XYZ file of C-alpha atoms in Angstrom:
619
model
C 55.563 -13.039 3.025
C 56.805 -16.070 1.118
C 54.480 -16.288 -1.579
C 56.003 -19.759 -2.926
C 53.231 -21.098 -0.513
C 50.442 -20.070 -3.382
C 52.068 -22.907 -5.430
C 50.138 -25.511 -3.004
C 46.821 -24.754 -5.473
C 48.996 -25.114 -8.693
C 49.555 -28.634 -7.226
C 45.913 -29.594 -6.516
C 45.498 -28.427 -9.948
C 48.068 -30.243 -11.631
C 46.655 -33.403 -9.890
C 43.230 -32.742 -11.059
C 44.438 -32.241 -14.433
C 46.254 -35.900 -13.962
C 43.394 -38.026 -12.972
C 39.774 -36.679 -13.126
C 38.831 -38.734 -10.026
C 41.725 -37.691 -7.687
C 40.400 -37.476 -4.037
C 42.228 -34.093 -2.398
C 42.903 -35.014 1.540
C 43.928 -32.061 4.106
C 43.143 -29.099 2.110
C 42.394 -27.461 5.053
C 45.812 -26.512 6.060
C 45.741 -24.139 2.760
C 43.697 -21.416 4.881
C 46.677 -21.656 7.559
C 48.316 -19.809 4.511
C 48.325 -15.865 4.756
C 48.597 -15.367 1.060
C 45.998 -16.796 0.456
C 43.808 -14.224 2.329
C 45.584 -11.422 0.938
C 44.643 -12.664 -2.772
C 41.083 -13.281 -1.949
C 41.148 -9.449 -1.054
C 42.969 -8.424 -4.166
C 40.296 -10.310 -6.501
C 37.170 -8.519 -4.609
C 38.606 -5.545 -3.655
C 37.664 -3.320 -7.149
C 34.248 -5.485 -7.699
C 31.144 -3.190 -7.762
C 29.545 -5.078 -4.243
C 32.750 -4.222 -2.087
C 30.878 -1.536 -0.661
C 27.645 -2.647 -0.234
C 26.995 -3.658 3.332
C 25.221 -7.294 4.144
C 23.145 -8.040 7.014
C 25.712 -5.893 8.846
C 26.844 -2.477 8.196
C 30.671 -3.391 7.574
C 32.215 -2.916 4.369
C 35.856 -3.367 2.786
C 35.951 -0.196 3.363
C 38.570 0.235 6.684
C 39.601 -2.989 6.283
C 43.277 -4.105 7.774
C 45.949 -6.342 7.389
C 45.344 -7.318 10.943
C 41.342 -8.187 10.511
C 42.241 -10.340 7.651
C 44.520 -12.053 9.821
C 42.083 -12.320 12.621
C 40.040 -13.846 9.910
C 41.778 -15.978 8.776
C 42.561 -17.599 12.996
C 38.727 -17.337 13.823
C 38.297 -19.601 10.567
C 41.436 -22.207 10.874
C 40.616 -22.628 14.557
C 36.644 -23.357 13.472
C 35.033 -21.091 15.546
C 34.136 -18.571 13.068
C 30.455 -18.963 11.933
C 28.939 -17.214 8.715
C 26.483 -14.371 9.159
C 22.656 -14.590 7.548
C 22.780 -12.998 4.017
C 20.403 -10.480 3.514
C 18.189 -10.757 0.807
C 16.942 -7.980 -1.568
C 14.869 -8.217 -5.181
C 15.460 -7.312 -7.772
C 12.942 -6.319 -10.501
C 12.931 -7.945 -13.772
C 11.338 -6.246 -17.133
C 8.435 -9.147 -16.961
C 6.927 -7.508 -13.442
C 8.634 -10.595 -11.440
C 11.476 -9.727 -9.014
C 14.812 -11.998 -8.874
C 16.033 -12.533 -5.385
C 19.866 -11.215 -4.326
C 21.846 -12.445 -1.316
C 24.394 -9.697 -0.187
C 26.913 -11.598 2.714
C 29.082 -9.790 4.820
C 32.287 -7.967 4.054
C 33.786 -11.098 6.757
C 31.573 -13.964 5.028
C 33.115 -12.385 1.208
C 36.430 -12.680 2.069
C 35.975 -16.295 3.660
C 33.765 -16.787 0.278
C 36.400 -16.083 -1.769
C 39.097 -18.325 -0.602
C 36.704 -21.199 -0.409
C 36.523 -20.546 -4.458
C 40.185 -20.371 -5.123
C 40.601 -23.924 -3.632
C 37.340 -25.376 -5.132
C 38.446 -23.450 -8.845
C 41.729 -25.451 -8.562
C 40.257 -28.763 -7.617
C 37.347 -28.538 -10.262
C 38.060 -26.412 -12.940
C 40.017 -29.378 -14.467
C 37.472 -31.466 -13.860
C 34.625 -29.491 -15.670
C 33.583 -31.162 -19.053
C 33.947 -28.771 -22.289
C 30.098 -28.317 -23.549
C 29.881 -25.994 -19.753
C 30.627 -22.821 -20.284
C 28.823 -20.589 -17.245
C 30.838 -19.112 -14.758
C 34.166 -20.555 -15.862
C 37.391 -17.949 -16.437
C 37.795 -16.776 -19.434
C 34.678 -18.181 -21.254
C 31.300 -16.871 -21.848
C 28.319 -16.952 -23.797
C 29.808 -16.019 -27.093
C 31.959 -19.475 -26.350
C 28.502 -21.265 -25.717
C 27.378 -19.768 -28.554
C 29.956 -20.695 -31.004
C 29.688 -24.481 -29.849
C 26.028 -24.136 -30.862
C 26.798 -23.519 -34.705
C 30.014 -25.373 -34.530
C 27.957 -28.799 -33.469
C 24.206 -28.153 -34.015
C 24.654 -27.548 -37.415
C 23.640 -31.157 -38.554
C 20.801 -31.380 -35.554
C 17.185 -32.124 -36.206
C 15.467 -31.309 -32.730
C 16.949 -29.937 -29.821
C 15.216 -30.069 -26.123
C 15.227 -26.728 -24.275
C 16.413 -27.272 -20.494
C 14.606 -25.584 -17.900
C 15.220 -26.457 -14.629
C 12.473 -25.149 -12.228
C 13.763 -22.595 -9.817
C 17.241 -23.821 -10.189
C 19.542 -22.607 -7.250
C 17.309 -22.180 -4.194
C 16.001 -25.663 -5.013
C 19.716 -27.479 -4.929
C 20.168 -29.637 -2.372
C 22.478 -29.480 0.957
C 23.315 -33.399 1.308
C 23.283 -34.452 -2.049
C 26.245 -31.187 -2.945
C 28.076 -32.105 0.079
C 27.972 -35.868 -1.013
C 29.439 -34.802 -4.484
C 32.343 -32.651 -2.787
C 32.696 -35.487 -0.410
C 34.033 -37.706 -4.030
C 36.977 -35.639 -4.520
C 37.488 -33.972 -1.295
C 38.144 -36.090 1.725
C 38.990 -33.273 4.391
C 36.585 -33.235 7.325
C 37.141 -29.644 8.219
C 36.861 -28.222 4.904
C 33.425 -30.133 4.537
C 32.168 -28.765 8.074
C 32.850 -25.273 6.649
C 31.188 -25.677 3.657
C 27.765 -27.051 5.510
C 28.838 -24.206 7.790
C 28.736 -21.528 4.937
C 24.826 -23.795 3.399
C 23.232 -23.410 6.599
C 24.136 -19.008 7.219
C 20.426 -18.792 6.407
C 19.081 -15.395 4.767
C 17.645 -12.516 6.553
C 14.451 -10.989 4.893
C 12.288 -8.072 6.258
C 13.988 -8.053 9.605
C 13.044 -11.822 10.171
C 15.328 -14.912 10.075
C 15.099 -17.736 7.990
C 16.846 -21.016 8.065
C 16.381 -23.026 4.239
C 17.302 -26.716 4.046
C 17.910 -26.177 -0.033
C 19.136 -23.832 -2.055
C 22.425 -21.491 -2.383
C 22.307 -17.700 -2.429
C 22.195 -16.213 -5.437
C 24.498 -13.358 -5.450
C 27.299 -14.712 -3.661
C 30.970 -14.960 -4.423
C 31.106 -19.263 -4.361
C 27.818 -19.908 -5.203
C 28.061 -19.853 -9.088
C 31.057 -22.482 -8.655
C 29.057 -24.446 -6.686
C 26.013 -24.828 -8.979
C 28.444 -25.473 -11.272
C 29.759 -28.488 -9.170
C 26.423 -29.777 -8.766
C 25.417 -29.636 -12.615
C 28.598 -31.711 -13.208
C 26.266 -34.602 -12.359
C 23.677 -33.542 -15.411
C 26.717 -32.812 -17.382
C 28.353 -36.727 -17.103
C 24.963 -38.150 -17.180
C 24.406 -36.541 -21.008
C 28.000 -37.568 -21.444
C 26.528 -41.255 -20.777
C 23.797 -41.124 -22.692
C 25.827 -40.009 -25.827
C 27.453 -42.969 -25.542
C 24.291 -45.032 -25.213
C 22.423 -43.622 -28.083
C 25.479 -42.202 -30.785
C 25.937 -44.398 -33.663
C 29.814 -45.533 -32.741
C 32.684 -43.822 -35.594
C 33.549 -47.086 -35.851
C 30.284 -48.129 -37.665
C 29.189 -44.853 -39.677
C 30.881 -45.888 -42.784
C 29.439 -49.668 -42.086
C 25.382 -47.984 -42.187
C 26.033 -47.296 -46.020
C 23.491 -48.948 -48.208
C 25.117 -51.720 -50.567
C 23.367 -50.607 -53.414
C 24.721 -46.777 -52.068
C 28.256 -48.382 -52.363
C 27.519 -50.206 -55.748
C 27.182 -46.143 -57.205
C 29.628 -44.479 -55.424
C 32.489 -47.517 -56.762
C 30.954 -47.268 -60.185
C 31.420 -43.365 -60.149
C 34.965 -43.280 -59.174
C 35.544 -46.012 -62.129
C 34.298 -43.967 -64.038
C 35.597 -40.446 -62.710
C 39.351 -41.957 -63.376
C 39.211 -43.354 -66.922
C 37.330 -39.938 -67.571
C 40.298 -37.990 -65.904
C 42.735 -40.199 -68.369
C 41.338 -38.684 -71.838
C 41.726 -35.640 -73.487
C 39.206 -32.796 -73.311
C 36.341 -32.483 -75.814
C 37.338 -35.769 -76.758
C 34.687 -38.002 -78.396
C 35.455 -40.661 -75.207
C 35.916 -38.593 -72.663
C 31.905 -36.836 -73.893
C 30.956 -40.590 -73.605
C 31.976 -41.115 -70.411
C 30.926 -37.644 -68.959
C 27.187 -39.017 -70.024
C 27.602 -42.318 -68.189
C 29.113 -40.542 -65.250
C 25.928 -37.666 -65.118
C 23.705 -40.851 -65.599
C 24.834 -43.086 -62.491
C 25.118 -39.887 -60.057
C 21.030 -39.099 -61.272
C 20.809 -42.939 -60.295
C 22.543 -42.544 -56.910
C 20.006 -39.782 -55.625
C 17.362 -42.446 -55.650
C 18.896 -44.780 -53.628
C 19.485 -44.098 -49.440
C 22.871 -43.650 -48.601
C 22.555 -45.113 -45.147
C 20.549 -48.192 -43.895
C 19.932 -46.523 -40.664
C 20.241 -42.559 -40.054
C 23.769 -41.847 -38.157
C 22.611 -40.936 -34.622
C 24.271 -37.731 -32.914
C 23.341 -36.565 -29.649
C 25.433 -32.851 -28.796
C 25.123 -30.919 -25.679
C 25.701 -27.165 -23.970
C 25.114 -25.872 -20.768
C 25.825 -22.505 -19.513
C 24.916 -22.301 -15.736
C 21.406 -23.455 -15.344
C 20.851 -23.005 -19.111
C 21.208 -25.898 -21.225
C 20.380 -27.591 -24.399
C 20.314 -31.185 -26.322
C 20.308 -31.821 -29.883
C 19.718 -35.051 -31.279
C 19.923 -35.739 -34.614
C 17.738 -38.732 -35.542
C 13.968 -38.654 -34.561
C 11.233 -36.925 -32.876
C 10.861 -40.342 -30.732
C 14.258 -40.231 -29.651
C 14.656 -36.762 -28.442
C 11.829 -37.395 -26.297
C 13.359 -40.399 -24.584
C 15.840 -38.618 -24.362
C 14.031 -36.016 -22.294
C 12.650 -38.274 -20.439
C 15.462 -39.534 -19.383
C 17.062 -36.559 -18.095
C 14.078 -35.686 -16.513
C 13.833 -39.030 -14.341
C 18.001 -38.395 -13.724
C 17.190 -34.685 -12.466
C 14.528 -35.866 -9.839
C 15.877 -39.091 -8.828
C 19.737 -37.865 -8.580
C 19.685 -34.190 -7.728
C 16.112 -33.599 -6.446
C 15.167 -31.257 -8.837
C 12.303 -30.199 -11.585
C 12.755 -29.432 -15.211
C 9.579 -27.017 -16.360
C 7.412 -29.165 -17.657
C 6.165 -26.840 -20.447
C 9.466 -24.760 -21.092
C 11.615 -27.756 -20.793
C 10.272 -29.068 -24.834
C 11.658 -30.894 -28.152
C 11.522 -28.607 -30.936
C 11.876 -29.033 -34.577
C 14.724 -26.425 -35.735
C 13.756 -26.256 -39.560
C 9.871 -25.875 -37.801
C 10.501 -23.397 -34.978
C 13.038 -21.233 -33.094
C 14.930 -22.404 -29.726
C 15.218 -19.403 -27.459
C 19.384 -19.621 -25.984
C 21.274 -17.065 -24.627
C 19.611 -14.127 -25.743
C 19.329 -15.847 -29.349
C 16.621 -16.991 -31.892
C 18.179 -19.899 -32.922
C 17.197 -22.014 -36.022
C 17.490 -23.818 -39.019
C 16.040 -22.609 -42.966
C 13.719 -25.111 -44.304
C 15.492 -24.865 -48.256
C 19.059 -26.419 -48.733
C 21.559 -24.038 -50.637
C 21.805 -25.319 -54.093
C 25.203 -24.676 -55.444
C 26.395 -25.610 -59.188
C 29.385 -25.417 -61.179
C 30.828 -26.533 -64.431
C 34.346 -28.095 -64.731
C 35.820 -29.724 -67.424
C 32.869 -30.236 -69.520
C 30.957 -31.477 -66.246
C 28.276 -29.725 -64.416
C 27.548 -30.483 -60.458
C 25.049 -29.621 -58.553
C 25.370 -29.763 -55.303
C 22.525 -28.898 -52.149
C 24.716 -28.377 -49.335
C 23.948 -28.463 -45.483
C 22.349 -24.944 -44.029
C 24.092 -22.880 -41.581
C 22.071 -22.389 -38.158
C 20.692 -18.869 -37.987
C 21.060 -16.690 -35.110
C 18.596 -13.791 -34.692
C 18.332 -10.744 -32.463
C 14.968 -11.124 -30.591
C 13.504 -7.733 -31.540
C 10.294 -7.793 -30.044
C 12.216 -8.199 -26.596
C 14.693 -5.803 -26.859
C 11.960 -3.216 -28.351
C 9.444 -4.214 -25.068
C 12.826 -3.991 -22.875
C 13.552 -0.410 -23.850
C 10.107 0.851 -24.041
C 9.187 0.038 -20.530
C 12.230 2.054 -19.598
C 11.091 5.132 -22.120
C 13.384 4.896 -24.717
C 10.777 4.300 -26.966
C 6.790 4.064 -27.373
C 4.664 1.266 -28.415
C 2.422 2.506 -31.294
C -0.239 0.074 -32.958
C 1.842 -1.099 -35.951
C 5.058 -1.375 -33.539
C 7.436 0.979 -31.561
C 8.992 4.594 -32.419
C 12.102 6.606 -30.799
C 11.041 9.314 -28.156
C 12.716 11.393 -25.992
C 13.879 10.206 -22.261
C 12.596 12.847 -20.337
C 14.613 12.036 -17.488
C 17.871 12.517 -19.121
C 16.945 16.417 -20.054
C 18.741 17.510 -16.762
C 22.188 15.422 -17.470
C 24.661 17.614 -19.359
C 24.746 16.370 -23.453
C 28.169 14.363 -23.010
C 26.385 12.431 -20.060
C 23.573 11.629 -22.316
C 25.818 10.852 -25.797
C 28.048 8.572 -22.997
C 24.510 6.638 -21.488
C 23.435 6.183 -25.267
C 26.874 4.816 -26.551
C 27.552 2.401 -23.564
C 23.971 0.725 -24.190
C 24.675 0.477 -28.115
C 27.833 -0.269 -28.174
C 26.574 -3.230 -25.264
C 24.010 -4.489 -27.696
C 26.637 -4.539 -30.549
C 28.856 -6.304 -29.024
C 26.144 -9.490 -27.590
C 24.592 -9.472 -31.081
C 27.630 -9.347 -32.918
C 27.167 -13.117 -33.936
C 23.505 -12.203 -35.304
C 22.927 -13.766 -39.231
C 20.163 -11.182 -39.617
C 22.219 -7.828 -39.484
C 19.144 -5.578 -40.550
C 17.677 -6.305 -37.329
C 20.353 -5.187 -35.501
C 20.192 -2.038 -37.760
C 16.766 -1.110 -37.017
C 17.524 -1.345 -32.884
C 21.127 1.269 -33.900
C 18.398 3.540 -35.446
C 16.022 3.516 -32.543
C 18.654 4.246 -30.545
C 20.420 6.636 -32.511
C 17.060 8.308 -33.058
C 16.276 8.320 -28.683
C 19.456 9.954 -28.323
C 19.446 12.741 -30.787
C 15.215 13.257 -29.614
C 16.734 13.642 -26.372
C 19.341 16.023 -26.844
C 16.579 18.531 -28.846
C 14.442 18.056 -25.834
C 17.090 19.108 -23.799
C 17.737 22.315 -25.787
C 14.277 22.753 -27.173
C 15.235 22.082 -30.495
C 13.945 19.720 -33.679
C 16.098 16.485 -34.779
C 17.602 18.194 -37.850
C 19.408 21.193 -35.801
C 20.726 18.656 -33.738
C 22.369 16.775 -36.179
C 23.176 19.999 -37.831
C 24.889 21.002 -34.627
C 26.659 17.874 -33.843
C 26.380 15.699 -36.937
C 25.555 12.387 -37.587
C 27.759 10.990 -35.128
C 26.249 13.373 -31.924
C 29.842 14.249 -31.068
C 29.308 16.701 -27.929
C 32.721 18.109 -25.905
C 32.956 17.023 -22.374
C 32.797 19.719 -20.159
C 36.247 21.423 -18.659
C 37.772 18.808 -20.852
C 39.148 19.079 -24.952
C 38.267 15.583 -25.168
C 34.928 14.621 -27.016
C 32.215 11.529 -26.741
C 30.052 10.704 -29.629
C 27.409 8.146 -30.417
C 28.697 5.001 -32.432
C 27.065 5.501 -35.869
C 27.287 2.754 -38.125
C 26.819 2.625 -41.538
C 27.738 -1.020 -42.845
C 26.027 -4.312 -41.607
C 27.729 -6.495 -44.215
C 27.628 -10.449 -43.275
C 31.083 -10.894 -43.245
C 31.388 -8.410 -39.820
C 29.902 -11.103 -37.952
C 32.071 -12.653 -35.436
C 31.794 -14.299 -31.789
C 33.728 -12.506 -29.230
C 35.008 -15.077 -27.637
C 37.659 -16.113 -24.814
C 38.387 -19.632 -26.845
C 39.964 -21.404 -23.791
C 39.786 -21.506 -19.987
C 41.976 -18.623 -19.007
C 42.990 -19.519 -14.755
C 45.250 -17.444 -13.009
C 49.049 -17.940 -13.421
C 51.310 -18.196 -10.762
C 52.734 -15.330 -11.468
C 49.965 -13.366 -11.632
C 48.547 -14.380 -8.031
C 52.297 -14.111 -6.649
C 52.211 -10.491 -8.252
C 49.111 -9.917 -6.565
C 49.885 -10.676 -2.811
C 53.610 -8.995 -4.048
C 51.864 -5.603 -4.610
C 48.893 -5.443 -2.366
C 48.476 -2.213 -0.483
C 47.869 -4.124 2.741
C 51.210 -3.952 4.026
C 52.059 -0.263 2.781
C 52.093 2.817 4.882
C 49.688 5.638 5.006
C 49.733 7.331 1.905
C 49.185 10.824 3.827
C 51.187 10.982 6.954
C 54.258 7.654 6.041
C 52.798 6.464 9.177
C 53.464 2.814 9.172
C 51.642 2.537 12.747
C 49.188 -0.268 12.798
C 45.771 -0.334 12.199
C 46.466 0.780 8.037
C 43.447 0.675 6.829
C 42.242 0.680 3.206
C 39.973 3.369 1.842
C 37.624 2.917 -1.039
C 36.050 4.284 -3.343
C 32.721 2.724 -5.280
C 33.448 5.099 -8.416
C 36.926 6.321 -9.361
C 35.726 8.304 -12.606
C 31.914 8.628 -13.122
C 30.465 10.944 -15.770
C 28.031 13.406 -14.315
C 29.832 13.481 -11.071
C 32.708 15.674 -10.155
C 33.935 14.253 -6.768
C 35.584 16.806 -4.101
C 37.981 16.689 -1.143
C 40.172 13.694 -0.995
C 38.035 12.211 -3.329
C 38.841 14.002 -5.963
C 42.805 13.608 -5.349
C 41.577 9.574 -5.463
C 40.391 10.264 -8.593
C 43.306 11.730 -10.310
C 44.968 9.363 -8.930
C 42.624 6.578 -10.652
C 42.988 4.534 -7.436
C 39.613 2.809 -5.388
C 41.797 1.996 -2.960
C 44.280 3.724 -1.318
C 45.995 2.733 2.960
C 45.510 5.220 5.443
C 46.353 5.449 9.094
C 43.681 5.293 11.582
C 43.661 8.802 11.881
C 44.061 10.124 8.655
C 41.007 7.709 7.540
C 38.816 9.236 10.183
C 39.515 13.152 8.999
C 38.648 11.895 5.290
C 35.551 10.606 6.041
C 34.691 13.467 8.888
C 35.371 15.647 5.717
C 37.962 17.785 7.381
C 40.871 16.453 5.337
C 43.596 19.105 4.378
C 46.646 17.521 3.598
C 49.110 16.972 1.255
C 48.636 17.920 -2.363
C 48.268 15.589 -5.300
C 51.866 15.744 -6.311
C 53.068 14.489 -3.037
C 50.459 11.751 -3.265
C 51.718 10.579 -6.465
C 55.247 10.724 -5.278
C 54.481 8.888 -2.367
C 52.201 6.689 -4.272
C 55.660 5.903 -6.484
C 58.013 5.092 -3.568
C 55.377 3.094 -2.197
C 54.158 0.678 -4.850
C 57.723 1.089 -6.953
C 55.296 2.571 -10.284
């Protein structure tokens, strides 16, 4: 296949990237491409919903070079129509359920391809304050624009939008694609892929809003949507910022008056010797007009600064002036959001708040500012300054959530004066390395989010509840007290993996020093090369032959795996040769596919597999 064909997207992109309000015509002739099919496979192939069935029992599981190709015919010709997505809930820690579409295996793949062109004709178009669903960023990014801008912000508004994706709306999306795309068939397929429906409890049902949460395009296309909300607080900056131009024009004339006298003064001083008799003089005169200079405003007018941040349907404003203008400001958007996109922002989450008065709840984060200024002094040259100096925004762990979180699911118990470490009973039957594993992977999860946390103790106390849980549950386990444990395994729980010499322990930390405080963060939007996407379609086990019999017979069909290496689970029959193989997918003949999943297979041993595996790929 000539994969020179994928460059077509690097174009639309590069065109983007040249003028923000390029209109794309005939981008339909893209899906006429068969490389492009064969890399929306590649990037959903090893995703964790590749096996779960939609409102059909097909999976990508047994899928074919030819079916993709049929595919991708049924969909160029426009006769192919999507399939209802099933829906399924999801429960939430608070009692309430969040709703799940699962599509097709068909509807994925036809999903996926719609998002590489859309990705290439938007991503340059996205402003920087978004930072949901975009490649290579993620909330650490979002997070680190918060302290980076809010830092001088005096109230920030906290965005709600009421039920935000099933309330979008069909026409008015369609009429913002409709801007930059001008392509009659790729619209119709879009409104094709709105208007599936959703199947829930065995019924049908048809929604005129709204796009399914859970599948592959619809976090681009909320993101397309938003873009509206996005340029409108881009606008409004501009209406209420004080211009650069005029920031150094607000200063008070009497302000100016002091600040010309002092550096008069500050160069004859520099111009004498020290502990001279003039130079003592002048160090007096200088101390004297800087006391005068705190008693006089510096501006006529406080400098007006509006900054902004939005990840997916989460977003915040900060305003730095009044209390008045952050609530026009709401307002404002408020008006925008039901006039222009038809939707509601919470009328009691969505609210102005003071940060040197209360926290703002973002991303998982307490956020706010201290009510004292850091004083800082320091004597040079036979001068003292003081300085007060601008606080840094705090960002706390939200204990009481985390705590509530992990007690409903009994890793600890709520007690009157707060919560204590218990055992989780359910875990006694797991071997100890399964437990020490579960225990690490949710630290070492909650380490990593938190690692931009100011308030490190917190995060200290949640690493001894969970250290604690784990080491309860291992002495449940063996009927033994908390000191033999760690007298058995030490501090750090290390336990030896069974059948293995390797060894899994739990993450004990000792130091929560400020300066280990960092933002894990992606920095930039990281898209796929072209070399990467030509490597893909290059080496995709589509076109191989079975890796059993060297049949090359057609229908090869691919068979996966949902877990490669799970802990706790020892896997048997072919299974297991996947396994040691570390492959989820792996192309098999028709009949060789049938006797693995019949259970009957006895072929060829792993050594032949690998070799096989080696001439195939070229590893």
């Amino acid at each position: 296949m000539d994969d020179k064909k994928l460059k077509q997207l690097f174009v639309i992109r590069r065109l983007s990237q040249k003028d923000k309000k390029w209109i794309h015509r005939d981008i339909f002739r893209i899906l006429n491409k068969d490389e492009i099919w064969i890399l929306a496979y590649e990037n959903i192939k090893g995703n964790k919903g590749a096996l779960t069935p939609g409102s059909t029992s097909e999976t990508l599981d047994g899928l074919s070079l030819q079916r993709v190709m049929n595919l991708k015919n049924e969909v160029c010709s426009e006769k192919y129509k999507f399939k209802p997505v099933k829906r399924i809930y999801i429960p939430k820690t608070d009692g309430r359920r969040r709703p799940l579409g699962l599509p097709t295996v068909n509807d994925k793949i036809v999903q996926e391809v719609i998002r590489i062109i859309l990705e290439a004709i938007y991503e340059p178009v996205f402003v920087e304050e978004s930072f949901g669903f975009r490649s290579g960023l993620g909330c650490h990014d979002a997070l680190h624009h918060v302290e980076q801008k809010f830092r001088w912000i005096d109230y920030v508004i906290e965005g709600d939008i009421e039920n935000a994706y099933p309330t979008i709306d069909h026409h008015i999306l369609v009429n913002i694609l409709e801007k930059r795309i001008k392509d009659s068939r790729f619209i119709r397929l879009i409104w094709k892929l709105l208007k599936c429906g959703i199947i829930e409890e065995n019924q049908e049902i048809w929604l005129k809003t709204g796009v399914p949460q859970g599948s592959i395009v619809s976090p681009i296309l909320a993101n397309i949507y938003y873009q509206e909300l996005d340029e409108h607080i881009q606008e409004l900056k501009m209406k209420y910022e004080t211009p650069k131009s005029e920031q150094n024009k607000q200063k008070n004339p009497a302000y100016k008056y002091f600040e010309h006298k002092i550096a008069k003064v500050t160069e004859k001083l520099r111009s004498h010797e020290p502990q001279s008799p003039e130079r003592k003089q002048l160090a007096k005169e200088l101390k004297q007009l800087r006391a005068e200079r705190l008693t006089v405003n510096s501006l006529k007018n406080k400098t007006i600064r509006v900054e902004y941040v939005r990840y997916a349907d989460d977003w915040m404003v900060g305003v730095s002036g009044n209390r008045k203008l952050a609530q026009t400001i709401k307002e404002d958007i408020s008006e925008f959001m039901i006039h222009s996109l038809k939707q509601k922002i919470h009328p009691y989450k969505t609210k102005v708040t003071d940060l040197r008065q209360g926290n703002v709840h973002f991303l998982g984060y307490d956020i706010f500012l201290p009510r004292n200024r850091p004083i800082s002094s320091y004597k040079g040259k036979g001068v003292k300054t003081i300085r007060r100096g601008q606080p840094q925004l705090r960002f706390d762990v939200p204990v009481n959530k985390i705590t509530k979180r992990y007690t409903e699911r009994g890793y600890l118990k709520q007690k009157p004066k707060g919560v204590r470490p218990i055992s989780r009973s359910f875990y006694t039957v797991l071997e100890d390395h399964v437990i020490v594993s579960h225990y690490r992977s949710i630290w070492l999860g909650l380490l990593n989010y938190y690692s931009g946390c100011t308030n490190r103790g917190r995060l200290q106390y949640i690493h001894y509840l969970l250290h604690m849980s784990c080491a309860m549950t291992l002495g449940h386990r063996h009927r033994m007290s908390c000191s033999k444990i760690f007298k058995k395994h030490g501090k750090t729980l290390k336990v030896k993996i069974s059948d293995t010499d390797k060894t899994v322990s739990f993450p004990y930390k000792t130091s929560w020093r400020l300066k280990e405080r960092k933002w894990l963060r992606g920095k930039k939007v990281n898209l796929p090369t072209y070399s990467y996407m030509k490597n893909l379609v290059s080496r995709s086990s589509l076109e191989l032959p079975c890796a059993i019999c060297d049949s090359t017979e057609a229908p090869i069909e691919m068979h996966h795996v949902k877990h490669v290496r799970k802990n706790g689970y020892r896997y048997k029959g072919f299974h297991q040769q996947m396994t040691l193989l570390n492959r989820k997918q792996i192309p098999l003949c028709k009949d060789c596919h049938q006797k693995v999943h019949s259970g009957v297979y006895d072929g060829p041993s792993l050594e032949t597999l690998r070799k096989q595996m080696r001439k195939t790929v070229g590893s």
